[in-house]
Tab-separated table of C-alpha atoms in Angstrom:
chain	number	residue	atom	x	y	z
A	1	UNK	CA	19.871	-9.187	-18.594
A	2	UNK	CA	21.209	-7.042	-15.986
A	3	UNK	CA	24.251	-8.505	-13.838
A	4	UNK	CA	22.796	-8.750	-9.844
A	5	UNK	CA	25.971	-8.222	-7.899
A	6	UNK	CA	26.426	-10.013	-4.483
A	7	UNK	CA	24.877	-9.091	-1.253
A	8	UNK	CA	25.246	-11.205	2.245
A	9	UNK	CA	24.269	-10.918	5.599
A	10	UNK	CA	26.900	-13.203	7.014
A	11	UNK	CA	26.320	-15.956	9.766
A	12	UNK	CA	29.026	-18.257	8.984
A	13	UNK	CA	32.207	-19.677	11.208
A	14	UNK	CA	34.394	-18.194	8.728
A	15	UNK	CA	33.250	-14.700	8.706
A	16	UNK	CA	33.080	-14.396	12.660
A	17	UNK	CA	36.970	-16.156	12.750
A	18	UNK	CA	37.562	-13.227	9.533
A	19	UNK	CA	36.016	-10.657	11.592
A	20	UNK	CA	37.562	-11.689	14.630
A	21	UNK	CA	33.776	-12.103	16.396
A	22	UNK	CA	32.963	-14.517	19.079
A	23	UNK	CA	29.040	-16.067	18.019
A	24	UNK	CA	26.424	-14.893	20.736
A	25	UNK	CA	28.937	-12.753	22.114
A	26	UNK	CA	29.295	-9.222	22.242
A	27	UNK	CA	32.583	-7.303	23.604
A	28	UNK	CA	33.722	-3.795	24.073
A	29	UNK	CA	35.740	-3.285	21.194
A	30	UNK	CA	33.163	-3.954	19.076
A	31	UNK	CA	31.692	-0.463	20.232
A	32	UNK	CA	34.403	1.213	19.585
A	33	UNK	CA	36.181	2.970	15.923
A	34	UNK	CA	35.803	1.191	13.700
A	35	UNK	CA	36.685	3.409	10.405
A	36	UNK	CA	39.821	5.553	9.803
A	37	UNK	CA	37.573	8.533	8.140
A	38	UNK	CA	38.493	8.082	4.381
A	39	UNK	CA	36.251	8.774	1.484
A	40	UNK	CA	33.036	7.180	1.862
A	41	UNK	CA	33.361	5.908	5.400
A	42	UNK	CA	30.938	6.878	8.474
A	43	UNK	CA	30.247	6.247	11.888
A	44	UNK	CA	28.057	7.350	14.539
A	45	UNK	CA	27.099	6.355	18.577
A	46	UNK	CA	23.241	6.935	18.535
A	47	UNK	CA	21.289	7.098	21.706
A	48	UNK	CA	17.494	7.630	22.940
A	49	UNK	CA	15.677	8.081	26.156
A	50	UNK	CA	12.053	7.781	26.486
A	51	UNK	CA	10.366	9.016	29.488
A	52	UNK	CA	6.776	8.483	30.996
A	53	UNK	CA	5.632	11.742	31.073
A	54	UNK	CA	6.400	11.582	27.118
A	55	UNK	CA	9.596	13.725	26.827
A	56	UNK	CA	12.241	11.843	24.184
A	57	UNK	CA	15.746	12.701	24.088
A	58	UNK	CA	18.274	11.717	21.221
A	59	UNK	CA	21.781	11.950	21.789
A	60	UNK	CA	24.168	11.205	18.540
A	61	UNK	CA	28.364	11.663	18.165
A	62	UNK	CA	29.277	11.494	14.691
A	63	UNK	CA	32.531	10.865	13.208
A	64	UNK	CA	31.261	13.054	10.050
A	65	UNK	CA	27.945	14.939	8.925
A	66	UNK	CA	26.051	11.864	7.173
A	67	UNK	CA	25.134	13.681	4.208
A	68	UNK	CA	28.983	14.610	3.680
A	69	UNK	CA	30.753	10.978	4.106
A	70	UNK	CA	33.133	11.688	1.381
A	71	UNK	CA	34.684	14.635	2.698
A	72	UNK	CA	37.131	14.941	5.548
A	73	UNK	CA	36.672	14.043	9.303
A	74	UNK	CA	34.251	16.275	10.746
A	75	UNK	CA	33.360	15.346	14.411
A	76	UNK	CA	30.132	16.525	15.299
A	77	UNK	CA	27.265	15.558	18.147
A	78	UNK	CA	23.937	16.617	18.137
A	79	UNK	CA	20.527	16.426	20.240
A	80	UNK	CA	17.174	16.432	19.802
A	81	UNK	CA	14.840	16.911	23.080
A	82	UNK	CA	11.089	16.368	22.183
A	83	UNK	CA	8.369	17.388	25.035
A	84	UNK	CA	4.868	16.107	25.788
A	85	UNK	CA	2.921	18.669	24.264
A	86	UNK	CA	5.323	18.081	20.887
A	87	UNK	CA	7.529	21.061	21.138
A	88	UNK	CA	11.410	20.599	20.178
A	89	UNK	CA	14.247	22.157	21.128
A	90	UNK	CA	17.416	20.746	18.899
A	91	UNK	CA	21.774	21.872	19.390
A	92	UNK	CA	24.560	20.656	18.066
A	93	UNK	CA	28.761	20.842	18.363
A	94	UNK	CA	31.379	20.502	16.342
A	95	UNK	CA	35.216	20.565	17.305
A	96	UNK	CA	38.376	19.753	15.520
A	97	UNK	CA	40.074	16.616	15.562
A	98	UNK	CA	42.629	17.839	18.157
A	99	UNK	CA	39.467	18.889	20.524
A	100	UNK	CA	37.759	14.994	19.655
A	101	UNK	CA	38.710	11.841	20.489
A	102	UNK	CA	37.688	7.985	18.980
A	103	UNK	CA	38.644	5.248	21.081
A	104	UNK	CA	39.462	1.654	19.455
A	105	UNK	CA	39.019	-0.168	22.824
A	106	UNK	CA	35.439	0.689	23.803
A	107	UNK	CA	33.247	3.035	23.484
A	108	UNK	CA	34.973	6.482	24.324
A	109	UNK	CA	33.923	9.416	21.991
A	110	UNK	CA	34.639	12.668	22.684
A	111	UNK	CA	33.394	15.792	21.002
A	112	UNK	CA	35.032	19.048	22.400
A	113	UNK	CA	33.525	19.120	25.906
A	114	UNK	CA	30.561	16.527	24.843
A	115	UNK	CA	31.270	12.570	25.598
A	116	UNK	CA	30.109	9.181	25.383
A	117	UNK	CA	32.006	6.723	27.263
A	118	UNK	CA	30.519	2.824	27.988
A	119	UNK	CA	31.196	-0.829	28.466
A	120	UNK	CA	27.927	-2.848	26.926
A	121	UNK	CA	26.579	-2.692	30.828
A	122	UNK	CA	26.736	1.370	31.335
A	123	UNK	CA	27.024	4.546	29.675
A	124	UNK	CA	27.430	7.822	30.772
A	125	UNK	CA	26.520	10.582	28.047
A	126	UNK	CA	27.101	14.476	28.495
A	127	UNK	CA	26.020	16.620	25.523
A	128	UNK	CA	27.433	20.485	26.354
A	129	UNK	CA	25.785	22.957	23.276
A	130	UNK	CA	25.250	26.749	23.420
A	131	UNK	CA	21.453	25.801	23.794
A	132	UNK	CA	20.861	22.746	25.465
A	133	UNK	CA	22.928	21.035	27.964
A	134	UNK	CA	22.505	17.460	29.154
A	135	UNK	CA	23.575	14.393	30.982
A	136	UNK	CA	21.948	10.670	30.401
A	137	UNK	CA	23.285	7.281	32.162
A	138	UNK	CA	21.669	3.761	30.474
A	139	UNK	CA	22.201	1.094	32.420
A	140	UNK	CA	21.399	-1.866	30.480
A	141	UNK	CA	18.484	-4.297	31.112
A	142	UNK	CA	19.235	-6.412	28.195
A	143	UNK	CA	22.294	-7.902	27.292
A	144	UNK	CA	24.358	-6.515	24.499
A	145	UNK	CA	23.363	-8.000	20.974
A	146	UNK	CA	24.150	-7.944	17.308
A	147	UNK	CA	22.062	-9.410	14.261
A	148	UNK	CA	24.443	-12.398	13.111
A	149	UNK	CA	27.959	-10.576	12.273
A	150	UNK	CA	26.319	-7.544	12.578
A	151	UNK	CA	27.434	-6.596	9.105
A	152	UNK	CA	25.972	-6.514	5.498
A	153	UNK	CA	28.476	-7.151	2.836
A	154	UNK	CA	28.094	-6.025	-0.733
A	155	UNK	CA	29.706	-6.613	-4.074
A	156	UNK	CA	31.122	-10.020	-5.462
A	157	UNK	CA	34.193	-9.624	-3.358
A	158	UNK	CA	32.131	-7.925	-0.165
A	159	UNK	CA	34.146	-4.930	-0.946
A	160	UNK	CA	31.651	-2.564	0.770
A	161	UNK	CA	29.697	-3.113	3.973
A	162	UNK	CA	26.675	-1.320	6.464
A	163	UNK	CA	27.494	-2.395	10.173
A	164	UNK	CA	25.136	-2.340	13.427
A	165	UNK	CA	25.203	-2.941	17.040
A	166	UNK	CA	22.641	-2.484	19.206
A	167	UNK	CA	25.177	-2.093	22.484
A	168	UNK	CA	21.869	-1.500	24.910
A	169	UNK	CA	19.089	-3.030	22.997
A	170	UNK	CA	17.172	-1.674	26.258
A	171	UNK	CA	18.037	-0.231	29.261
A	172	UNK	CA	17.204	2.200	32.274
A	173	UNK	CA	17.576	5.599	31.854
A	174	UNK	CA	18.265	8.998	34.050
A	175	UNK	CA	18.787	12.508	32.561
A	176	UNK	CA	19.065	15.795	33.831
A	177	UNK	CA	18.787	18.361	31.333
A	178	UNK	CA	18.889	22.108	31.104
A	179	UNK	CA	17.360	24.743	27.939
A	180	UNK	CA	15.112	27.665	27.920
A	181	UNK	CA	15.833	28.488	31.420
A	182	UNK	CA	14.154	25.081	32.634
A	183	UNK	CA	15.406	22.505	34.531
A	184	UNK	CA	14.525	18.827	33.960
A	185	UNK	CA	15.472	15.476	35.727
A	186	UNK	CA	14.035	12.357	34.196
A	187	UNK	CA	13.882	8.652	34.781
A	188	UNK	CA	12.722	6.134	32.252
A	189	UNK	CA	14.107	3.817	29.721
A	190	UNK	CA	16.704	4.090	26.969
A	191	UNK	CA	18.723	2.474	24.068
A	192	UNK	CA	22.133	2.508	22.795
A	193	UNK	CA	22.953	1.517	19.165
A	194	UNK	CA	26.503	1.735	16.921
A	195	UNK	CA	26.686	2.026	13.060
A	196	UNK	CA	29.156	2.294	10.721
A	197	UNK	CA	30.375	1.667	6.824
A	198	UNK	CA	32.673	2.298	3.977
A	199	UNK	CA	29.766	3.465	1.167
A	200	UNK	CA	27.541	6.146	1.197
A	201	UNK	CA	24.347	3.926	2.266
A	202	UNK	CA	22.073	5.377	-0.518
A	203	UNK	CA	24.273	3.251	-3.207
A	204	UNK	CA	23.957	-0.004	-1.097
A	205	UNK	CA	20.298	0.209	0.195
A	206	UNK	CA	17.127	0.929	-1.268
A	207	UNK	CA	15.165	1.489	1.734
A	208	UNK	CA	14.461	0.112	5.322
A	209	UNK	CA	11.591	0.055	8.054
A	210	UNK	CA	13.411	0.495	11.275
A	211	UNK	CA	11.654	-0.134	14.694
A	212	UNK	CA	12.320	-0.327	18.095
A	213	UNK	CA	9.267	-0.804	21.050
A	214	UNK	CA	9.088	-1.444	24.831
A	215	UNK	CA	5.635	-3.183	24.326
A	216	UNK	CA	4.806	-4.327	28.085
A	217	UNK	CA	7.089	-6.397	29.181
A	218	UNK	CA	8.719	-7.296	25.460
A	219	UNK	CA	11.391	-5.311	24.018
A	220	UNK	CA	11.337	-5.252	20.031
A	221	UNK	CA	13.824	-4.570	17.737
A	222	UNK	CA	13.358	-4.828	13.944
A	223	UNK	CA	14.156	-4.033	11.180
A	224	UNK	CA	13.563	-5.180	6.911
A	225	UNK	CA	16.535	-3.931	4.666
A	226	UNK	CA	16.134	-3.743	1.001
A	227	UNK	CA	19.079	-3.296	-0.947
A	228	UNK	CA	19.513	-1.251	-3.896
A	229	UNK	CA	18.786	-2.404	-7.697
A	230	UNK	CA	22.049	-3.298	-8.632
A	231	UNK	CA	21.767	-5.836	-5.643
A	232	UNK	CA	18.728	-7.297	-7.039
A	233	UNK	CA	16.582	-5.592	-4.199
A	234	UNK	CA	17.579	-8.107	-2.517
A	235	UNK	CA	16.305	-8.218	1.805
A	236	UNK	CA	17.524	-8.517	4.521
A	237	UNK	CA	16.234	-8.899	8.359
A	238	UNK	CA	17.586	-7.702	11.429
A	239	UNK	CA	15.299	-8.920	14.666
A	240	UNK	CA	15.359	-9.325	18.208
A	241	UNK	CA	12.786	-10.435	20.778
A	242	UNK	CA	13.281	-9.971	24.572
A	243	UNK	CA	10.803	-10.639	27.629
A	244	UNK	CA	11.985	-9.334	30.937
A	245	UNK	CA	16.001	-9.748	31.057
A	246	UNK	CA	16.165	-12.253	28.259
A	247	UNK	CA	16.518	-12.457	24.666
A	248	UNK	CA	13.529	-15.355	23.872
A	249	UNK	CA	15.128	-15.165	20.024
A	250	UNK	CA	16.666	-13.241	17.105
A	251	UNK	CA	17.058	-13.450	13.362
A	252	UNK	CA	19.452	-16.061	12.838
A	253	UNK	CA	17.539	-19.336	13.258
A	254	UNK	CA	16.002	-17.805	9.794
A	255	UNK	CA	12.378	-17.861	10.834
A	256	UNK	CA	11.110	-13.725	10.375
A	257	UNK	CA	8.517	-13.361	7.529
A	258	UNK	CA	7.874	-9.538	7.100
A	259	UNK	CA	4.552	-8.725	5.732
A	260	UNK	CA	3.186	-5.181	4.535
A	261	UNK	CA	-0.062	-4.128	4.060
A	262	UNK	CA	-2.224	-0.607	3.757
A	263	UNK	CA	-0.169	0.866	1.151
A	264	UNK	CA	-0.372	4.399	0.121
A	265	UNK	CA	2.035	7.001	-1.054
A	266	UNK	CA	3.099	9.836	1.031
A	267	UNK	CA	2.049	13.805	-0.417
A	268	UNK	CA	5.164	15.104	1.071
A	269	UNK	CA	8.103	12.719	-0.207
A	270	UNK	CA	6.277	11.047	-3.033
A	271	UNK	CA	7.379	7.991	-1.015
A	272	UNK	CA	4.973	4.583	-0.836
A	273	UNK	CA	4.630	3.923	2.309
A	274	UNK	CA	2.622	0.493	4.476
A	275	UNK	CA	0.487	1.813	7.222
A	276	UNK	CA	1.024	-1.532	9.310
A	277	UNK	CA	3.586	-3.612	8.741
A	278	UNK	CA	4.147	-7.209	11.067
A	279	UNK	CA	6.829	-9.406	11.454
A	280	UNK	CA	6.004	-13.197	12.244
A	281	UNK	CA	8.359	-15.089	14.198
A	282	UNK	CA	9.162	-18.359	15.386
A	283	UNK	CA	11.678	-19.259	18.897
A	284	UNK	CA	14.209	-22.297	18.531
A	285	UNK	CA	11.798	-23.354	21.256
A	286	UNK	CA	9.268	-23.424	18.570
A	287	UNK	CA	6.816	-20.427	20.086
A	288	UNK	CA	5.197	-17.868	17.451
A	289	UNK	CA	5.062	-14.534	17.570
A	290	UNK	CA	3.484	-11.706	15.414
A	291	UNK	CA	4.637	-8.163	15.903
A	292	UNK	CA	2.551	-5.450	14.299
A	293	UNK	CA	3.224	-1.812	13.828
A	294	UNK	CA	0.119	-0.023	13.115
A	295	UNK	CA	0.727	3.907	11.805
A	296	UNK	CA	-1.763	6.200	12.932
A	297	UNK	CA	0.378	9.560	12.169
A	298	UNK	CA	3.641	10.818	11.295
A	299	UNK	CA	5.729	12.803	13.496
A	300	UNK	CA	8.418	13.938	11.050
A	301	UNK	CA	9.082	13.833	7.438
A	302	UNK	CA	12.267	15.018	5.180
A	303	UNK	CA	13.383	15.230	1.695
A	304	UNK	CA	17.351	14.655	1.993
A	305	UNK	CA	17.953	17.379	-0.843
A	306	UNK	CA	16.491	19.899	1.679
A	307	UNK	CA	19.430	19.646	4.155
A	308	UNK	CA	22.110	19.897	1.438
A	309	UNK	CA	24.033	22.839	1.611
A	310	UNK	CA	22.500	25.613	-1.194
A	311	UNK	CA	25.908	24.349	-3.429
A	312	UNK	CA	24.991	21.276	-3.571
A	313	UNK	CA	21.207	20.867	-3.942
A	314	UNK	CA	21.060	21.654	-7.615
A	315	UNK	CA	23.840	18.816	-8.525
A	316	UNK	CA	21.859	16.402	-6.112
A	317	UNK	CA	18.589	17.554	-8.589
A	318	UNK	CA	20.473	16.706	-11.604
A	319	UNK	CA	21.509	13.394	-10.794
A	320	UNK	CA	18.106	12.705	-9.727
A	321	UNK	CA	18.884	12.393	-5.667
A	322	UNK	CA	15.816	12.415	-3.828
A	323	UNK	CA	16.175	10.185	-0.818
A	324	UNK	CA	13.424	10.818	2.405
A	325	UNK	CA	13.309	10.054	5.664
A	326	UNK	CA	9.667	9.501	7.748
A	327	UNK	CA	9.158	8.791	11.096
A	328	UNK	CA	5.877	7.137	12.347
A	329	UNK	CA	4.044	6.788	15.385
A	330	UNK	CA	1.059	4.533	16.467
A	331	UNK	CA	0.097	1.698	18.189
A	332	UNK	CA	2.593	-1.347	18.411
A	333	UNK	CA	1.577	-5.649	19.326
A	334	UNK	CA	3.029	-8.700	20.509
A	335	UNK	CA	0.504	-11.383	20.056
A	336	UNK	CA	1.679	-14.943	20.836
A	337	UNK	CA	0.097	-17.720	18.656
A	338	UNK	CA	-0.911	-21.484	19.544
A	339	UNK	CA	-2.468	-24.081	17.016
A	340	UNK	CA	-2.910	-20.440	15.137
A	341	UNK	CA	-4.880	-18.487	17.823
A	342	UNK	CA	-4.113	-15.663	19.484
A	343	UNK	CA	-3.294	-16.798	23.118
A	344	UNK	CA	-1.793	-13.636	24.371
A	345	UNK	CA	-1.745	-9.932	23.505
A	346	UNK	CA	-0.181	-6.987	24.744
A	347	UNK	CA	-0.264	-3.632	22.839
A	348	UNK	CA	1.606	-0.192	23.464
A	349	UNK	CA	0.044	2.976	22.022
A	350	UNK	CA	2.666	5.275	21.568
A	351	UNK	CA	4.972	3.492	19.750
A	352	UNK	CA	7.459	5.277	17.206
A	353	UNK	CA	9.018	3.553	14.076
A	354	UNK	CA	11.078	4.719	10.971
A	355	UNK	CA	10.787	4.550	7.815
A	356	UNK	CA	14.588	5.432	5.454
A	357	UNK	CA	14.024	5.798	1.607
A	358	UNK	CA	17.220	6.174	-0.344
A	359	UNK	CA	16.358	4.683	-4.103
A	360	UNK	CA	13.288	5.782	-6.477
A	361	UNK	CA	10.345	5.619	-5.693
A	362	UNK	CA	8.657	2.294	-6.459
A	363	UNK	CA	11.424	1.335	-8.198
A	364	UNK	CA	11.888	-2.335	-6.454
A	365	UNK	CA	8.363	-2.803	-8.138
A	366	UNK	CA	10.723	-3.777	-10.945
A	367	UNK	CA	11.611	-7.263	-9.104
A	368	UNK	CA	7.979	-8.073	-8.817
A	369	UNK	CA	7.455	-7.510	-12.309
A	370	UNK	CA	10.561	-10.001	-13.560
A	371	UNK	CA	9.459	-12.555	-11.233
């Protein structure tokens, strides 16, 4: 029988005094460096506005390219701007490590003349490319949060770890932005999350749904983490409810069920995929909640081999490398339960959720069968 090594999502008073983490408490350091760019480490400050006339804009500073953790530092930021009728307009930067700058402190990351610079409370963003230039403030409505420790350990001595921090799980916010000869200022809401790690993800996890919806006046964030085989495919859930200006619960009073249905496998990426999945939930105050996401398209969809450098793809082939990436949109629910009926329901109809595929395909099938 094959060994299962160790994975753990740690809530425990000895990993927060380890990790020098105050329970329930978020501070600034904790969005700041975190790695010291050797083999195998990454980091990046990712940030999203979402405006009412539909317009998106993500904002990310990277540490190093993503698909190239095991080489050198390599600062980089990049930006994505989306418009209402679908069209996208995309720039990045690069600049040396004499031209960037990583603050331990806080969050302070500077890429040549592009920055990110925040407390938890506000952040002020520029983004200066050759295309697209851009400035975004978030003011957050939501206190900053993390799911337990905020880190997944794996390996029987928790030798490797995957980190998160959503530093603005929601929050107000105001760009002005400039491409194409166009001019745009912009007012809506925004988020602000941190990740980082020591391993290449695609050996620790499997896969992941990955969500994130302003659904009236609730704020979701979810996600379900399955690790990879040699970590028994083992899962793990990162969750947070909000109403208004407060958090009404999150994952660590160990209530989330995760449930998948409408299965089907995607032509592009060869990639099974659930056309609705839900996430049940229940407060410490004892109220239940089911969250649904409910696909009714896909906005983008990528084979990771495709973005390798022409070098590398054949060696990615060999090995057998075919990680994907799918992004979702449809219609998104809260629905709040008593004596198991439905006693409230509020729906959003443009909601966007992700769905990260590092292993083979259908391979955690395996667990079901051994069960």
């Amino acid at each position: 029988m094959r060994k299962i090594f160790k994975s753990i999502h740690p809530d425990d008073d000895a990993h927060y005094q380890s990790m020098g983490l105050t329970r329930g408490v978020v501070q600034p350091w904790e969005d700041g460096l975190h790695t010291d760019g050797s083999k195998g480490t990454y980091e990046w400050w990712y940030s999203d506005a979402h405006f009412p006339d539909g317009t998106i804009m993500v904002i990310i500073f990277f540490s190093k390219s993503p698909i190239e953790v095991n080489g050198p530092v390599k600062p980089q930021a990049t930006i994505e701007l989306t418009l209402p009728d679908g069209t996208k307009y995309s720039d990045e930067v690069s600049a040396s490590i004499e031209k960037s700058f990583f603050s331990k402190d806080h969050c302070d990351v500077r890429v040549g003349h592009s920055r990110i610079v925040g407390d938890l409370k506000h952040y002020d963003i520029t983004f200066r490319g050759k295309k697209i230039q851009a400035k975004l403030s978030l003011d957050g409505t939501i206190p900053a949060w993390r799911s337990q420790t905020g880190s997944i350990f794996f390996g029987d001595r928790e030798e490797h770890y995957f980190a998160w921090l959503p530093a603005i799980p929601e929050g107000r916010a105001v760009a002005d932005v400039s491409f194409d000869g166009k001019q745009l200022h912009l007012e809506g809401s925004g988020y602000h999350d941190h990740n980082w790690g020591d391993q290449i993800m695609l050996k620790l996890m499997h896969h992941w749904y990955w969500g994130r919806a302003k659904i009236g006046d609730y704020k979701v964030i979810s996600a379900w983490i399955t690790g990879e085989k040699k970590y028994g495919y083992k899962d793990f859930d990162v969750f947070m409810l909000a109403k208004g200006d407060k958090i009404l619960g999150d994952n660590s009073n160990h209530t989330l069920k995760f449930v998948s249905t409408d299965e089907y496998v995607d032509e592009f990426t060869g990639k099974p995929v659930y056309g609705k999945v839900i996430y049940e939930y229940e407060t410490e105050a004892g109220e239940l909640y089911r969250i649904t996401y409910d696909r009714k398209g896909d906005i983008s969809k990528q084979n990771f081999v495709d973005l390798l450098p022409a070098p590398l793809k054949l060696g990615a082939k060999i090995v057998g490398f075919d990680g994907s990436y799918l992004r979702f949109e449809g219609e998104a629910s809260v629905e709040r339960l008593e004596n198991g009926q439905v006693v409230e329901k509020v729906t959003e109809p443009s909601a966007v959720w992700e769905l990260m595929y590092f292993g083979k395909a259908g391979a955690d099938k395996v667990k079901e069968q051994e069960k």
